Coordinates of C-alpha atoms in Angstrom, one line a residue:
X249 CA 22.2 10.9 -8.4
X250 CA 22.1 14.6 -9.0
X251 CA 21.7 16.9 -6.0
X252 CA 20.5 20.5 -6.1
X253 CA 19.6 23.0 -3.4
X254 CA 16.6 25.2 -4.1
X255 CA 16.0 28.5 -2.3
X256 CA 12.2 28.6 -2.7
X257 CA 10.2 31.4 -1.2
X258 CA 6.4 31.4 -0.4
X259 CA 5.4 35.0 -1.1
X260 CA 1.9 34.4 0.4
X261 CA 3.3 33.4 3.8
X262 CA 6.4 35.4 3.4
X263 CA 8.5 32.4 4.3
X264 CA 11.6 30.8 2.8
X265 CA 11.2 27.1 2.1
X266 CA 14.6 25.6 1.5
X267 CA 14.7 22.3 -0.4
X268 CA 17.3 19.7 -1.3
X269 CA 16.3 18.1 -4.6
X270 CA 17.6 14.7 -5.5
X271 CA 17.1 13.5 -9.1
X272 CA 18.2 10.5 -11.3
X273 CA 21.3 11.3 -13.3
X274 CA 19.6 9.5 -16.3
X275 CA 16.4 11.2 -17.2
X276 CA 13.2 9.3 -16.3
X277 CA 10.1 9.9 -18.5
X278 CA 7.6 10.3 -15.7
X279 CA 9.3 10.2 -12.3
X280 CA 7.2 10.1 -9.2
X281 CA 7.6 12.7 -6.5
X282 CA 8.6 12.0 -2.9
X283 CA 8.5 14.7 -0.3
X284 CA 10.7 14.1 2.8
X285 CA 10.3 15.8 6.2
X286 CA 13.0 15.8 8.8
X287 CA 12.6 15.3 12.6
X288 CA 12.4 18.3 14.9
X289 CA 15.7 20.1 15.1
X290 CA 17.0 18.2 12.2
X291 CA 18.2 19.1 8.7
X292 CA 16.9 18.4 5.2
X293 CA 20.3 17.1 4.3
X294 CA 20.3 14.3 6.9
X295 CA 18.4 11.6 5.1
X296 CA 20.4 10.9 2.0
X297 CA 20.3 7.2 2.5
X298 CA 16.5 7.3 2.0
X299 CA 16.8 9.7 -1.0
X300 CA 19.4 7.6 -2.7
X301 CA 17.2 4.5 -2.7
X302 CA 14.1 6.4 -3.8
X303 CA 16.0 7.9 -6.7
X304 CA 17.1 4.5 -7.7
X305 CA 13.5 3.4 -7.7
X306 CA 12.5 6.2 -10.1
X307 CA 11.5 9.0 -7.7
X308 CA 12.5 12.7 -7.6
X309 CA 13.0 13.4 -3.9
X310 CA 12.5 16.8 -2.4
X311 CA 13.8 17.1 1.2
X312 CA 12.1 20.1 2.8
X313 CA 13.7 22.2 5.6
X314 CA 10.8 23.0 7.9
X315 CA 12.4 24.7 10.9
X316 CA 14.2 28.0 10.3
X317 CA 16.2 30.3 12.6
X318 CA 13.8 32.5 14.5
X319 CA 10.9 30.0 14.5
X320 CA 9.0 29.5 17.7
X321 CA 10.2 26.4 19.6
X322 CA 8.0 23.4 19.4
X323 CA 5.5 22.9 22.2
X324 CA 6.7 20.6 25.0
X325 CA 3.7 20.9 27.4
X326 CA 0.0 20.4 27.3
X327 CA -1.8 18.0 25.0
X328 CA 0.9 17.7 22.4
X329 CA -1.5 16.5 19.7
X330 CA -3.1 20.0 20.1
X331 CA -0.2 22.2 21.1
X332 CA 2.1 20.9 18.3
X333 CA -0.6 21.2 15.7
X334 CA 0.4 24.6 14.4
X335 CA 3.9 23.3 13.7
X336 CA 2.5 20.4 11.7
X337 CA 0.1 22.7 9.9
X338 CA 3.0 24.9 8.8
X339 CA 4.7 21.7 7.6
X340 CA 1.7 20.7 5.6
X341 CA 1.7 24.1 4.0
X342 CA 5.4 23.8 3.2
X343 CA 4.8 20.5 1.5
X344 CA 1.8 21.7 -0.6
X345 CA 3.9 24.8 -1.7
X346 CA 6.9 22.6 -2.6
X347 CA 4.7 20.3 -4.6
X348 CA 3.2 23.2 -6.5
X349 CA 6.6 24.8 -7.2
X350 CA 8.1 21.5 -8.5
X351 CA 5.1 20.9 -10.8
X352 CA 6.0 24.2 -12.4
X353 CA 9.7 23.6 -12.6
X354 CA 9.5 19.9 -13.6
X355 CA 6.4 19.4 -15.7
X356 CA 7.3 15.8 -16.4
X357 CA 6.7 14.9 -12.7
X358 CA 4.0 12.4 -12.0
X359 CA 2.5 14.0 -8.9
X360 CA -0.5 11.7 -9.0
X361 CA 1.5 9.0 -7.2
X362 CA 2.8 11.3 -4.4
X363 CA 4.9 9.7 -1.7
X364 CA 5.4 11.3 1.7
X365 CA 8.1 10.3 4.2
X366 CA 8.8 11.8 7.6
X367 CA 10.8 11.1 10.7
X368 CA 9.5 11.8 14.2
X369 CA 7.9 15.3 14.1
X370 CA 8.2 15.2 10.4
X371 CA 6.2 11.9 10.5
X372 CA 3.5 13.7 12.4
X373 CA 3.4 16.3 9.7
X374 CA 3.0 13.8 6.9
X375 CA 0.3 11.9 8.7
X376 CA -1.6 15.2 9.2
X377 CA -1.2 15.8 5.4
X378 CA -2.7 12.4 4.7
X379 CA -5.6 13.2 7.0
X380 CA -6.3 16.6 5.3
X381 CA -5.4 15.8 1.7
X382 CA -5.9 12.1 1.1
X383 CA -6.7 12.6 -2.5
X384 CA -3.2 14.0 -3.2
X385 CA -1.3 11.1 -1.7
X386 CA -0.7 7.6 -2.8
X387 CA 1.6 6.4 0.0
X388 CA 2.9 7.6 3.4
X389 CA 5.9 6.3 5.3
X390 CA 6.6 7.4 8.9
X391 CA 9.8 6.7 10.8
X392 CA 8.6 6.7 14.4
X393 CA 6.0 9.5 14.5
X394 CA 4.5 9.5 17.9
X395 CA 1.6 12.0 18.2
X396 CA -0.6 12.2 15.0
X397 CA -2.8 9.1 14.5
X398 CA -2.3 7.1 11.4
X399 CA -5.3 7.5 9.0
X400 CA -7.6 4.5 9.2
X401 CA -8.1 4.3 5.4
X402 CA -7.0 2.2 2.4
X403 CA -5.8 5.3 0.5
X404 CA -3.2 6.5 1.0
X405 CA -1.4 3.3 1.8
X406 CA 0.5 3.6 5.1
X407 CA 3.7 2.2 6.5
X408 CA 5.1 3.1 9.9
X409 CA 8.5 1.9 11.0
X410 CA 8.9 1.9 14.8
X411 CA 12.0 2.2 17.0
X412 CA 12.8 0.1 20.0
X413 CA 12.9 2.9 22.5
X414 CA 10.0 5.3 21.8
X415 CA 6.3 4.6 22.4
X416 CA 3.6 6.3 20.4
X417 CA 0.8 8.1 22.2
X418 CA -2.5 6.1 22.7
X419 CA -4.5 5.8 19.5
X420 CA -1.6 6.8 17.1
X421 CA -0.9 3.3 15.9
X422 CA -3.5 0.9 14.5
X423 CA -4.7 -2.3 16.1
X424 CA -4.0 -5.6 14.4
X425 CA -7.6 -5.7 13.2
X426 CA -7.3 -2.2 11.7
X427 CA -4.1 -3.2 10.0
X428 CA -5.9 -6.1 8.3
X429 CA -8.9 -4.0 7.4
X430 CA -7.1 -1.1 5.9
X431 CA -3.9 -2.8 4.7
X432 CA -1.7 -0.7 7.0
X433 CA 1.8 -2.0 7.7
X434 CA 3.6 -1.5 11.0
X435 CA 7.2 -2.8 11.4
X436 CA 9.2 -2.7 14.6
X437 CA 13.0 -2.5 14.6
X438 CA 14.4 -4.1 17.7
X439 CA 17.9 -3.0 17.1
X440 CA 17.2 0.7 16.1
X441 CA 16.4 3.6 18.5
X442 CA 14.5 6.7 17.5
X443 CA 17.5 8.9 17.1
X444 CA 19.2 6.4 14.8
X445 CA 16.7 6.9 12.0
X446 CA 18.9 9.2 9.9
X447 CA 22.2 9.2 8.1
X448 CA 24.0 8.7 11.4
X449 CA 22.6 5.2 11.6
X450 CA 24.9 2.2 11.1
X451 CA 25.0 0.7 7.6
X452 CA 23.1 -2.3 8.9
X453 CA 20.3 -0.1 10.3
X454 CA 20.1 1.9 7.1
X455 CA 19.9 -1.2 5.0
X456 CA 17.1 -2.6 7.1
X457 CA 15.1 0.5 6.9
X458 CA 15.6 0.7 3.1
X459 CA 14.7 -2.9 2.6
X460 CA 11.4 -2.4 4.5
X461 CA 10.5 0.7 2.5
X462 CA 11.5 -0.9 -0.8
X463 CA 9.2 -3.9 -0.1
X464 CA 6.3 -1.6 0.8
X465 CA 6.8 0.5 -2.4
X466 CA 7.0 -2.5 -4.7
X467 CA 3.7 -3.9 -3.6

């Protein structure tokens, strides 16, 4: 796996958008693109176990750094689905910008099969992206997002992996009937807490998460 750091800059918003790019060492004719979003307060470099597996499955992975020094802190009061929305909207704009830039840099990318992954607050970002731009996304995977409801739709296809210690807000997760209707997959991890869903997890935890994601992506 080849790793590269990109110092992208969005001149319209006057905002840096740092990206860690993971690519196969051996060239793939039409690699699919995966955009990865970290949890709040996290780093784009903290999910290499996910990136490594996705690269092995033929993806180019762009891990986006959403929070920067000097950014307003995330809201902790009020209706968090509303008060955190500006943070998620900024994340959606970051992801759209990175996708556009990578299409220019890597014309061989197959962006028609876009995969979004996000942990915690990053999971809320990617679910908002799926609500607002469903035509751009093939699959979305969240690791324990808690605020933004999963889209009730067959496209994009949805997987949400849930921790043992955090509960999603009412209406975020789908009912069993909705899962059957829309083909949505929800998997609970009884031995993994919310803050374990990154490179600091045990090898067993990382292997379990990767196995669930691989099964979902191979369907």
